[in-house]
Coordinates of C-alpha atoms in Angstrom, one line a residue:
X1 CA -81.0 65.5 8.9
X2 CA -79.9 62.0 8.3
X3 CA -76.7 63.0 6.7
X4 CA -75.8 65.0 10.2
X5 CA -77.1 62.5 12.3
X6 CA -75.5 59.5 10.5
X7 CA -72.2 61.8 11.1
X8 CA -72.4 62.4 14.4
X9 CA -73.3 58.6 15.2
X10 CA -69.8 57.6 13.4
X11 CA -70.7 56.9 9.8
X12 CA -67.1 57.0 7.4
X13 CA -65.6 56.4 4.3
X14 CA -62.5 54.2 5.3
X15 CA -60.5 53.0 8.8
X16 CA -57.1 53.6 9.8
X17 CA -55.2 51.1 11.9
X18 CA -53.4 52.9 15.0
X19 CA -51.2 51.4 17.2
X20 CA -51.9 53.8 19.7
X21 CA -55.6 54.3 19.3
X22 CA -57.3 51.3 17.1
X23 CA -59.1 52.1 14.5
X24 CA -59.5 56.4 13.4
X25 CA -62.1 56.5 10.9
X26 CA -62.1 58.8 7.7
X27 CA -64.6 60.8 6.0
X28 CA -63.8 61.1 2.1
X29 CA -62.7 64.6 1.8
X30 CA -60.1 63.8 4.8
X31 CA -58.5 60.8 2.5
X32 CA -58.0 63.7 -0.2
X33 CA -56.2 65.6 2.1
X34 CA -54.1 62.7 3.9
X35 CA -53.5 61.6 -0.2
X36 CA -52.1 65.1 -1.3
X37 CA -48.5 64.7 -1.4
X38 CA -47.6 67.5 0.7
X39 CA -49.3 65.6 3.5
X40 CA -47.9 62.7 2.5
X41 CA -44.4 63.9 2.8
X42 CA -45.0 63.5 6.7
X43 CA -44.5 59.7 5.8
X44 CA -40.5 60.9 5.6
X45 CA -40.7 63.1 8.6
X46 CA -40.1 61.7 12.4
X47 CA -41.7 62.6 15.2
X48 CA -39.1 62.8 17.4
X49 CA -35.9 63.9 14.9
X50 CA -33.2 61.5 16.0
X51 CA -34.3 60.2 19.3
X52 CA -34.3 56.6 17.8
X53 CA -30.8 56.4 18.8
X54 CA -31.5 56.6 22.1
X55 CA -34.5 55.2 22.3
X56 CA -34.8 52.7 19.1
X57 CA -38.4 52.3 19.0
X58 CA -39.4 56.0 18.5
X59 CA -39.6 55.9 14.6
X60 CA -42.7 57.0 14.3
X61 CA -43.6 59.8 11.8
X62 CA -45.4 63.0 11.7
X63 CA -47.7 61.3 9.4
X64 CA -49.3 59.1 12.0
X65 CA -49.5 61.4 14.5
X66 CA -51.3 64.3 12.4
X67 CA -53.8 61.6 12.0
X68 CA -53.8 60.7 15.9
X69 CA -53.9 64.2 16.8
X70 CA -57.4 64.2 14.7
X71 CA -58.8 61.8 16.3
X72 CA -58.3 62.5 19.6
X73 CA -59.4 66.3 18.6
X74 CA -62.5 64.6 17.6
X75 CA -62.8 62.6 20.5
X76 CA -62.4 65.9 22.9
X77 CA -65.8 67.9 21.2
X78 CA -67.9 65.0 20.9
X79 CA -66.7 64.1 24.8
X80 CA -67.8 67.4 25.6
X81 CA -70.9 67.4 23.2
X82 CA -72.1 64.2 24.9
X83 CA -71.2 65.1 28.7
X84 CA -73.5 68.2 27.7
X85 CA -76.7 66.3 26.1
X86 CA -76.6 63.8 29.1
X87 CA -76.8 66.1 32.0
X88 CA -79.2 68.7 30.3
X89 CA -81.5 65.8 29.4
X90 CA -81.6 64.6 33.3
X91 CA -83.4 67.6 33.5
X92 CA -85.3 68.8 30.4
X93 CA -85.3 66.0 28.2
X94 CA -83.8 68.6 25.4
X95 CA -83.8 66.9 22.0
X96 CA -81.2 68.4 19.5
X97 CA -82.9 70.8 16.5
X98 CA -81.6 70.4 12.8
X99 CA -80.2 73.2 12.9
X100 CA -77.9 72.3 15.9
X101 CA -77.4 69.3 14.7
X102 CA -75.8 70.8 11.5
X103 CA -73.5 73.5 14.0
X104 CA -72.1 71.0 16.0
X105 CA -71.5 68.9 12.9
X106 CA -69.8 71.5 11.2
X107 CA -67.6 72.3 14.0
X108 CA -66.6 68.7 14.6
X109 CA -65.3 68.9 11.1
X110 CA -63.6 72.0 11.2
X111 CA -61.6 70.9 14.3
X112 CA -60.9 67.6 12.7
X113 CA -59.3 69.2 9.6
X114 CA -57.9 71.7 11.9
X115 CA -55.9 68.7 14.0
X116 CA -55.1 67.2 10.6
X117 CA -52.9 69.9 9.3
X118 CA -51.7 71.7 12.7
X119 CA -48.4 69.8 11.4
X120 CA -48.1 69.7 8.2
X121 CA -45.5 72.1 7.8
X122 CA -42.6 70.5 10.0
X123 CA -39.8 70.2 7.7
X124 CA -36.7 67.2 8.2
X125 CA -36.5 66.3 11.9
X126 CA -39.2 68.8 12.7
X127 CA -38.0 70.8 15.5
X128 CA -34.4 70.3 15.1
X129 CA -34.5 71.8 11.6
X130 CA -35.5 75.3 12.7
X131 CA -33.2 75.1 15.3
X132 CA -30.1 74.8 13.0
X133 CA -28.2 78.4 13.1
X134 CA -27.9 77.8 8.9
X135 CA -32.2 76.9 8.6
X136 CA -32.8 80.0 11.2
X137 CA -30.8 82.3 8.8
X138 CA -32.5 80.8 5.9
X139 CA -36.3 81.7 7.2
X140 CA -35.2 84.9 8.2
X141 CA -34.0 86.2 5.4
X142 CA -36.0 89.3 4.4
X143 CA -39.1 88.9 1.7
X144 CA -39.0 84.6 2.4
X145 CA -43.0 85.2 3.2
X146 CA -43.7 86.6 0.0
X147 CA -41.8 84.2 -2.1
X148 CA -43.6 81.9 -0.3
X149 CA -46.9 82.9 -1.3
X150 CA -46.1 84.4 -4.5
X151 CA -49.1 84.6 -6.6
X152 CA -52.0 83.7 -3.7
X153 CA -53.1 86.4 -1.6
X154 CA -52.6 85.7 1.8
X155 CA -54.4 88.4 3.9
X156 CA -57.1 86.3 5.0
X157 CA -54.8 84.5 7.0
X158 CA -52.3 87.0 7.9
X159 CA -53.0 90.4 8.3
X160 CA -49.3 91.3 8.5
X161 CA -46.4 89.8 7.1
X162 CA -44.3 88.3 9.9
X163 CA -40.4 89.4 10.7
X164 CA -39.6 85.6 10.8
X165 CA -40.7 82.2 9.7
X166 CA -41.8 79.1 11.9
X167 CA -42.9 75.6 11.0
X168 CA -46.6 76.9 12.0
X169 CA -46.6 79.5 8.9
X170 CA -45.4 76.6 6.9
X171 CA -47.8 74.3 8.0
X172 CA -50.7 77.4 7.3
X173 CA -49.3 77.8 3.6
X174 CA -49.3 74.0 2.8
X175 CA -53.4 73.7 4.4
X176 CA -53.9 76.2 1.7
X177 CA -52.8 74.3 -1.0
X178 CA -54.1 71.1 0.4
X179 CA -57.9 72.3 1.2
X180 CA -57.5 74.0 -2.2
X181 CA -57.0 70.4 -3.7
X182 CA -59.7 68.7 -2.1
X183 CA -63.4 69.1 -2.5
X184 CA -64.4 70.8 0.7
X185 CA -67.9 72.3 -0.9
X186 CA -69.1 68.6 -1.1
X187 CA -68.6 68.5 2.6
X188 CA -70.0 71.7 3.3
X189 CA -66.7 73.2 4.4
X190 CA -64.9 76.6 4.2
X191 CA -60.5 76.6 3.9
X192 CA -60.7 79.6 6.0
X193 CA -62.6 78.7 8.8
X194 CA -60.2 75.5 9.4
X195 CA -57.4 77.6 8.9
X196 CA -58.3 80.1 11.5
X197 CA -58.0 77.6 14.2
X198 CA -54.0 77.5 13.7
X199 CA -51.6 78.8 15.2
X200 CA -50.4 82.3 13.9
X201 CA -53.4 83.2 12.1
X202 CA -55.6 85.8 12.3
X203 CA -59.0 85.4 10.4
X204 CA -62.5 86.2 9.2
X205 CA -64.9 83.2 9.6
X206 CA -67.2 82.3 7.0
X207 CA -70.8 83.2 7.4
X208 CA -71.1 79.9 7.8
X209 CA -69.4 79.2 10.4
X210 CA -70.7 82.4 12.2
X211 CA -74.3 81.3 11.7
X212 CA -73.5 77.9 13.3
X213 CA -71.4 79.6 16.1
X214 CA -74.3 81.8 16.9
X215 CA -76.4 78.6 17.1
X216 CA -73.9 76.4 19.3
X217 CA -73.8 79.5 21.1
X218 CA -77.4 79.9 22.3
X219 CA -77.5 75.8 22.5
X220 CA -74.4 75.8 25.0
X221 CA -75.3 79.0 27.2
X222 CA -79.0 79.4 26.6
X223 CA -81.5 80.9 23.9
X224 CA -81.6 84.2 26.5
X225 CA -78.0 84.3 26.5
X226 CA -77.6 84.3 22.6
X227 CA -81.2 86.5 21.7
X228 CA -80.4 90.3 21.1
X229 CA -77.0 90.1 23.0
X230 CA -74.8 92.7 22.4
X231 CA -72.4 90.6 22.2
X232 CA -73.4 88.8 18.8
X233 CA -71.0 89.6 16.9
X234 CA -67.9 88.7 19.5
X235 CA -69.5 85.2 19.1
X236 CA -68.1 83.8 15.8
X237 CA -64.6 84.6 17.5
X238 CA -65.4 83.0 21.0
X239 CA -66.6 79.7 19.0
X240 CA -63.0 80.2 16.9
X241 CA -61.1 80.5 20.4
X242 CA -62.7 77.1 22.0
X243 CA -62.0 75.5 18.3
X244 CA -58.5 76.6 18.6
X245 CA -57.7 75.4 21.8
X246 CA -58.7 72.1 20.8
X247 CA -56.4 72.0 18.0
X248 CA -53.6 74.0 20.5
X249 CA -54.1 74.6 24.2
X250 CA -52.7 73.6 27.5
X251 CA -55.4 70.5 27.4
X252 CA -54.8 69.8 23.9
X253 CA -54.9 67.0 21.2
X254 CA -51.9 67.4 19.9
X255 CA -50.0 67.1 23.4
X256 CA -52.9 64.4 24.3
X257 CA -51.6 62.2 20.8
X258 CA -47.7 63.0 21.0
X259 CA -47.3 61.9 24.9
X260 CA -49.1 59.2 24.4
X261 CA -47.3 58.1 21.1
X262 CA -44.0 58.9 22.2
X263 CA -44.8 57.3 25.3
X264 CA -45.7 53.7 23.3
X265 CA -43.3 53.7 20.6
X266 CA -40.2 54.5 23.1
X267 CA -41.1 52.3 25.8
X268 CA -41.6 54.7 28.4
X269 CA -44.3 54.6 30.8
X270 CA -43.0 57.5 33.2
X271 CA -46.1 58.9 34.4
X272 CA -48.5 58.5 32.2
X273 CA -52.3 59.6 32.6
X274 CA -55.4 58.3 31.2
X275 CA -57.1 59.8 28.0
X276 CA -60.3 58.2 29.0
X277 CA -61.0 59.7 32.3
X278 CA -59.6 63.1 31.3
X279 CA -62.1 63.2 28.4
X280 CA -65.0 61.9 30.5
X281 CA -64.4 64.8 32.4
X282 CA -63.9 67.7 30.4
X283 CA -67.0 69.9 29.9
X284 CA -68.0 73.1 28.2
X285 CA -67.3 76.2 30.4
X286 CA -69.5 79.5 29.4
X287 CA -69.9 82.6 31.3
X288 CA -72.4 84.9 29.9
X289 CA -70.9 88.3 31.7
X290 CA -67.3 88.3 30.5
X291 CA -67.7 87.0 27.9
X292 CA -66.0 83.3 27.9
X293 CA -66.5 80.0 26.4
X294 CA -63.3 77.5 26.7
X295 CA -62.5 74.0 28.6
X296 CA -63.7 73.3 32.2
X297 CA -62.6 70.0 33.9
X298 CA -65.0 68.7 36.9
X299 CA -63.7 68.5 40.2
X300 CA -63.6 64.8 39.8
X301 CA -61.6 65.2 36.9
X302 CA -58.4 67.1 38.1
X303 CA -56.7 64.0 39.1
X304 CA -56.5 63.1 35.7
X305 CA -55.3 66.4 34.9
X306 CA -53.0 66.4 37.2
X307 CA -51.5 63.2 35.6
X308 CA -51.9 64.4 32.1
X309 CA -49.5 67.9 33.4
X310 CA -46.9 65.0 35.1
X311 CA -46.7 63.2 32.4
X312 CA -46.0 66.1 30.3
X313 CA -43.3 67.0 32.6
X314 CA -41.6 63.8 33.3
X315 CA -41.3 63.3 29.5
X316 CA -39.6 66.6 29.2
X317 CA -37.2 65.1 32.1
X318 CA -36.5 61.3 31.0
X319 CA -37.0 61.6 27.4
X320 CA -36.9 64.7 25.2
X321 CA -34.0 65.9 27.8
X322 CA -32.1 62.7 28.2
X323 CA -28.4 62.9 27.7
X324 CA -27.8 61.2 24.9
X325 CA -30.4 62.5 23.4
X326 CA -29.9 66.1 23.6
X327 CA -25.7 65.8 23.1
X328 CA -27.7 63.8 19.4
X329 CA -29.7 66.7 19.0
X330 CA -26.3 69.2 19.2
X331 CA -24.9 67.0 16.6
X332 CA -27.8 66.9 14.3
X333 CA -28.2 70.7 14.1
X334 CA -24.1 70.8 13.5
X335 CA -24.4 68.0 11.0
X336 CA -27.3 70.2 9.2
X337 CA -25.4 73.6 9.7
X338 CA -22.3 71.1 7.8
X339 CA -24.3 70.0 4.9
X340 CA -25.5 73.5 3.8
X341 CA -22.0 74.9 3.5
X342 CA -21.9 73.0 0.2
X343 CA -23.5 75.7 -2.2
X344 CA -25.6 73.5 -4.1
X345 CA -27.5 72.0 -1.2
X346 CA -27.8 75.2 0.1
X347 CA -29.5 76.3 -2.9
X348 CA -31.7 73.4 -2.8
X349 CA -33.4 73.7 0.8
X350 CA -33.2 77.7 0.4
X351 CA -35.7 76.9 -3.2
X352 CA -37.6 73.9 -1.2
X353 CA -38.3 76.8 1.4
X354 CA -39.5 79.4 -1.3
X355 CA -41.8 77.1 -3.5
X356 CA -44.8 74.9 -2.2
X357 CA -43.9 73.1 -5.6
X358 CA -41.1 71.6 -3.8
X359 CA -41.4 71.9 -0.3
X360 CA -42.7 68.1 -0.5
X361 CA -39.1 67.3 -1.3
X362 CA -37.9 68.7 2.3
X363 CA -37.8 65.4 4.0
X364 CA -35.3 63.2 6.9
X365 CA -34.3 61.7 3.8
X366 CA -33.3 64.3 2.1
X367 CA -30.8 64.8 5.0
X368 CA -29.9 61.4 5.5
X369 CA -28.5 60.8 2.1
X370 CA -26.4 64.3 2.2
X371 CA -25.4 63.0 5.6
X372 CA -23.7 59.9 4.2
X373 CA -22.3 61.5 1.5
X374 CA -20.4 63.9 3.9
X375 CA -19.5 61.2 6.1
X376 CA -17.3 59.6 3.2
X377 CA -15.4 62.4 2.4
X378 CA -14.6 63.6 5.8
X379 CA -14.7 61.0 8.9
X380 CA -13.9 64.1 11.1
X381 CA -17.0 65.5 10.9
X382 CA -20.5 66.0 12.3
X383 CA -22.3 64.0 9.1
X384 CA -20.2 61.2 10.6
X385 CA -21.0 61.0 14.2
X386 CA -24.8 61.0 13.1
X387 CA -24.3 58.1 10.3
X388 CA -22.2 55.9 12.8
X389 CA -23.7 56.9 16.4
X390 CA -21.0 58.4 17.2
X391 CA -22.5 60.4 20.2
X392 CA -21.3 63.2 22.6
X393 CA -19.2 62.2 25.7
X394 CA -21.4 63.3 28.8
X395 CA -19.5 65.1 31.6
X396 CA -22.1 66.5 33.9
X397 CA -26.0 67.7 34.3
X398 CA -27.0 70.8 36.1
X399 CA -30.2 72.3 36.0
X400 CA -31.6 76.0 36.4
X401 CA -28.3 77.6 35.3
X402 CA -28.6 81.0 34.1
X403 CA -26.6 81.7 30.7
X404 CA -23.8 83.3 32.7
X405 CA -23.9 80.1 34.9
X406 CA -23.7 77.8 32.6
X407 CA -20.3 79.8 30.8
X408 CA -18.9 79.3 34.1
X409 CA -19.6 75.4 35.0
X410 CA -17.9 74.9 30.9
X411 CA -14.8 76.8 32.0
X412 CA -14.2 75.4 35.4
X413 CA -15.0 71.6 34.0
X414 CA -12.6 72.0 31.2
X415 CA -10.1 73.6 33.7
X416 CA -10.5 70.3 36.2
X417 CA -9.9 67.9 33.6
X418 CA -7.5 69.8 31.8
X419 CA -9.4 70.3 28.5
X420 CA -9.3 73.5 25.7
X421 CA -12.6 75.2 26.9
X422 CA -13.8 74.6 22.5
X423 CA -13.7 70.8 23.9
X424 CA -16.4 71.2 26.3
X425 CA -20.3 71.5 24.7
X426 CA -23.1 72.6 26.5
X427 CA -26.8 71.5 25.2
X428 CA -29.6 72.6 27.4
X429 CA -34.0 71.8 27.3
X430 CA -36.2 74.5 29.2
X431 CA -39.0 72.6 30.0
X432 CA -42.2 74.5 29.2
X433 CA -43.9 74.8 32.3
X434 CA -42.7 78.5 33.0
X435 CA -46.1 79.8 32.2
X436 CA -48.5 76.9 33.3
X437 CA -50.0 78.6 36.4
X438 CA -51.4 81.5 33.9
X439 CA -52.4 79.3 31.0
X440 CA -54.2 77.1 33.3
X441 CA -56.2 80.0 34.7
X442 CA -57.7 79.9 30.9
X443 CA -59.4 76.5 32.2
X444 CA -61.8 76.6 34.7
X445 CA -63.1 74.1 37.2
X446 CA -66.8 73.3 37.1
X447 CA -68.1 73.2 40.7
X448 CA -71.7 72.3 41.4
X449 CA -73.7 73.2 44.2
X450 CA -75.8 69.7 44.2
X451 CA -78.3 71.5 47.2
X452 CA -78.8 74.9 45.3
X453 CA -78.4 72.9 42.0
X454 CA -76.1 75.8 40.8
X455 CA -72.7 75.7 39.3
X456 CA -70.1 77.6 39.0
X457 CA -66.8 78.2 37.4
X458 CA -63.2 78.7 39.0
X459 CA -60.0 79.3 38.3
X460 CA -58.0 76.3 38.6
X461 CA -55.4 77.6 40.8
X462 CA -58.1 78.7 42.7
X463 CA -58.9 74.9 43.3
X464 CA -56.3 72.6 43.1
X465 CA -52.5 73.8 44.5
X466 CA -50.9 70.9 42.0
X467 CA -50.1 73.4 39.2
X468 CA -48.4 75.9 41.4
X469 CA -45.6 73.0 42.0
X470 CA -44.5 73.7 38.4
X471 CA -42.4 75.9 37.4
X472 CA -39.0 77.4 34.8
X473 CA -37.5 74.3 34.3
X474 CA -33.5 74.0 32.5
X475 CA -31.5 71.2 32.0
X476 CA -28.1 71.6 30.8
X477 CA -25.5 68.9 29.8
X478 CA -22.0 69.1 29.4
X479 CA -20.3 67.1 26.8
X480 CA -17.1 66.8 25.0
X481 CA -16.7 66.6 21.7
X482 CA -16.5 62.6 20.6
X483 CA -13.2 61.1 19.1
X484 CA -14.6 60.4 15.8
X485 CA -11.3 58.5 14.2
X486 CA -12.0 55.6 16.7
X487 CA -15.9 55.5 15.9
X488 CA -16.4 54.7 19.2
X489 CA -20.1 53.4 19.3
X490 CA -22.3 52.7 22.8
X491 CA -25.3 49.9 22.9
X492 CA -28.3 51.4 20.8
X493 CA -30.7 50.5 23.6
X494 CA -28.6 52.7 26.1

């Protein structure tokens, strides 16, 4: 009892300094997995591949943000926990059992290791890297999954072998080995249950984690609702499913960490929303008859998630699509497609990609140094516009082309300024709001009835008309290609 209690209250093994968000304590078995060095490779990973040359500040790693992304994970479910106990005490003066005390303890774990290693699989520049035609060829390639797991059964995770690798399998196969490293009976924990709660998997729970999901259950929606419900055994994977959209959701920690962290470390305050009052606000939402259990927001609190959408969407705009930043992003994936045509790196990324014995070598560094050495040899080449900034002339923005629309803005702008039509470079961002309507009608609003006392859940298109402003969003720039013999360089704070 006193262990769970002094856990819930805050008790830790060490503090991590933030910039973002102060101080994120640790409990012991999370500093084994942050000291394993295939989470310690994030160190040598950015955040944001390239954008420091747009934007000089954003050099922060993958590393930090894991560790953010836990924390405000952690801060989400104990929001909610607490929002819960405070109004259900107005009324019955409810004090928590052990065994409850345990469940929600065990969950608040789970998601926290859950947070931890969503990640922990990006490889150099994280998105960019998959994005490269040579890298997509390379996790394609048939009988990769296997090699990957050679000798560990993975069927607990994956029912089915996949018909094509992403970071999120990656970062599944390295919370494996990781949670296998680290003593996770002395904190009472199962690798499968946080494992379950990433993306791409498909997974048993531990009996464990059923028997506390049956008791967080019947603490959330009632002892009625949980005693000889047909439904019993759907529980386990309703508990999984609110976990999960912690860890990955529209309302999310890892969109709540990496907007905020971009935000700080590239100086950009475009709309911005307040963590505070969205997690003051966010509430358990149960309905007995479907079943559900997921996120609610109050009424009060869709202003603030009506800031957190905007500023998801104006980041999209002014930042991950900005001009420069996107024509660096072309020239990254060309520079990566450039420094895999030598055989023996080729053979070294397609092994790093195979083997979790040296996937921790797959770092920006890694990149970096095969950039330079290209850059030498051959001062006409992509390796050398990314070593000496030398970035993409911009020509023009358009947004919501269609493919064949975009083909025919290249031609006609290399036909105006009297260009070969191979001069003219088209890089383009969809911003990912196409399906916000729907995946916000996973969230309900809580609406109370103060003169009944009654409450009620609602879709949240139902309620607020905000999220029905947002829609398929594409941004396309037109470049041409940079004269690289004259290194011609702009301001690094451009």
């Amino acid at each position: 009892m006193r262990r769970a209690v002094n856990d819930l209250l805050g008790a830790y093994d060490k503090l991590i300094m933030d910039p973002v968000h102060g101080g994120i304590p640790l409990y012991r078995h999370e500093i084994q997995v942050i000291d394993h060095p295939l989470f310690q490779r994030l160190r040598n990973i950015c955040q944001n591949d390239i954008l420091s040359l747009v934007f000089p500040g954003a050099t922060h790693s993958r590393f930090l943000h894991s560790i953010g992304v836990m924390h405000v994970g952690t801060r989400m479910f104990r929001s909610m926990i607490d929002a819960y106990l405070r109004e259900r005490q107005l009324s019955d003066k409810t004090d928590l059992s052990l065994s409850q005390l345990d469940a929600i303890d065990y969950l608040a774990k789970t998601i926290r290791l859950g947070c931890l290693l969503h990640d922990s699989g990006h490889s150099s520049f994280s998105h960019q890297f998959t994005q490269a035609r040579r890298i997509r060829e390379l996790m394609s390639r048939p009988g990769r999954f296997r090699d990957l797991w050679r000798g560990v059964d993975y069927s607990a995770y994956h029912p089915e072998e996949p018909d094509e690798l992403e970071h999120e399998h990656y970062s599944v196969r390295v919370a494996h080995d990781v949670l296998m490293a680290v003593d996770l009976e002395g904190a009472g924990l199962f690798a499968r249950d946080v494992i379950g709660i990433m993306e791409t998997t498909d997974v048993k729970p531990s009996e464990t984690f059923c028997r506390h999901a049956r008791t967080f259950w019947a603490f959330i929606a009632g002892e009625d609702a949980a005693a000889g419900s047909p439904l019993s055994e759907n529980i386990p994977g309703l508990v999984m499913d609110l976990l999960s959209s912690i860890v990955s959701g529209e309302i999310d920690a890892d969109r709540a960490d990496y907007m905020l962290r971009d935000g700080f470390h590239s100086s950009v305050t475009i709309g911005g929303f307040n963590l505070d009052h969205l997690l003051s606000n966010l509430r358990f939402g149960w309905d007995v008859s479907e079943p559900w259990l997921g996120l609610a927001i109050t009424q009060k609190g869709l202003g603030a998630l009506e800031d957190f959408v905007y500023s998801r969407h104006q980041m999209y705009r002014k930042v991950y699509a900005h001009k420069t930043a996107l024509g660096f992003d072309w020239l990254l994936r060309e520079a990566i497609n450039e420094v895999l045509d030598d055989p023996e790196n080729f053979e070294w990324v397609d092994t790093c990609l195979s083997d979790m014995a040296y996937f921790a070598e797959l770092t920006d560094n890694f990149f970096w140094e095969a950039f330079r050495k290209v850059a030498r040899k051959h001062p006409k080449s992509f390796s050398f516009c990314i070593v000496n900034r030398v970035k993409l002339n911009h020509l023009d923005t358009r947004e919501d082309l269609s493919a064949r629309g975009i083909e025919r803005h290249s031609a006609w702008l290399a036909e105006e300024l009297s260009l070969s039509p191979a001069q003219v470079v088209t890089c383009s961002m969809r911003a990912r709001f196409s399906n916000i309507q729907d995946n916000f009608n996973g969230i309900k609003v809580l609406v109370r009835e103060p003169i009944h006392r009654t409450r009620s859940l609602k879709k949240i298109t139902d309620v607020s008309a905000f999220f029905s402003k947002f829609s398929d969003g594409t941004i396309t720039h037109f470049y041409t290609r940079p004269d690289v013999t004259t290194g011609n360089q702009e301001s690094l704070t451009e």
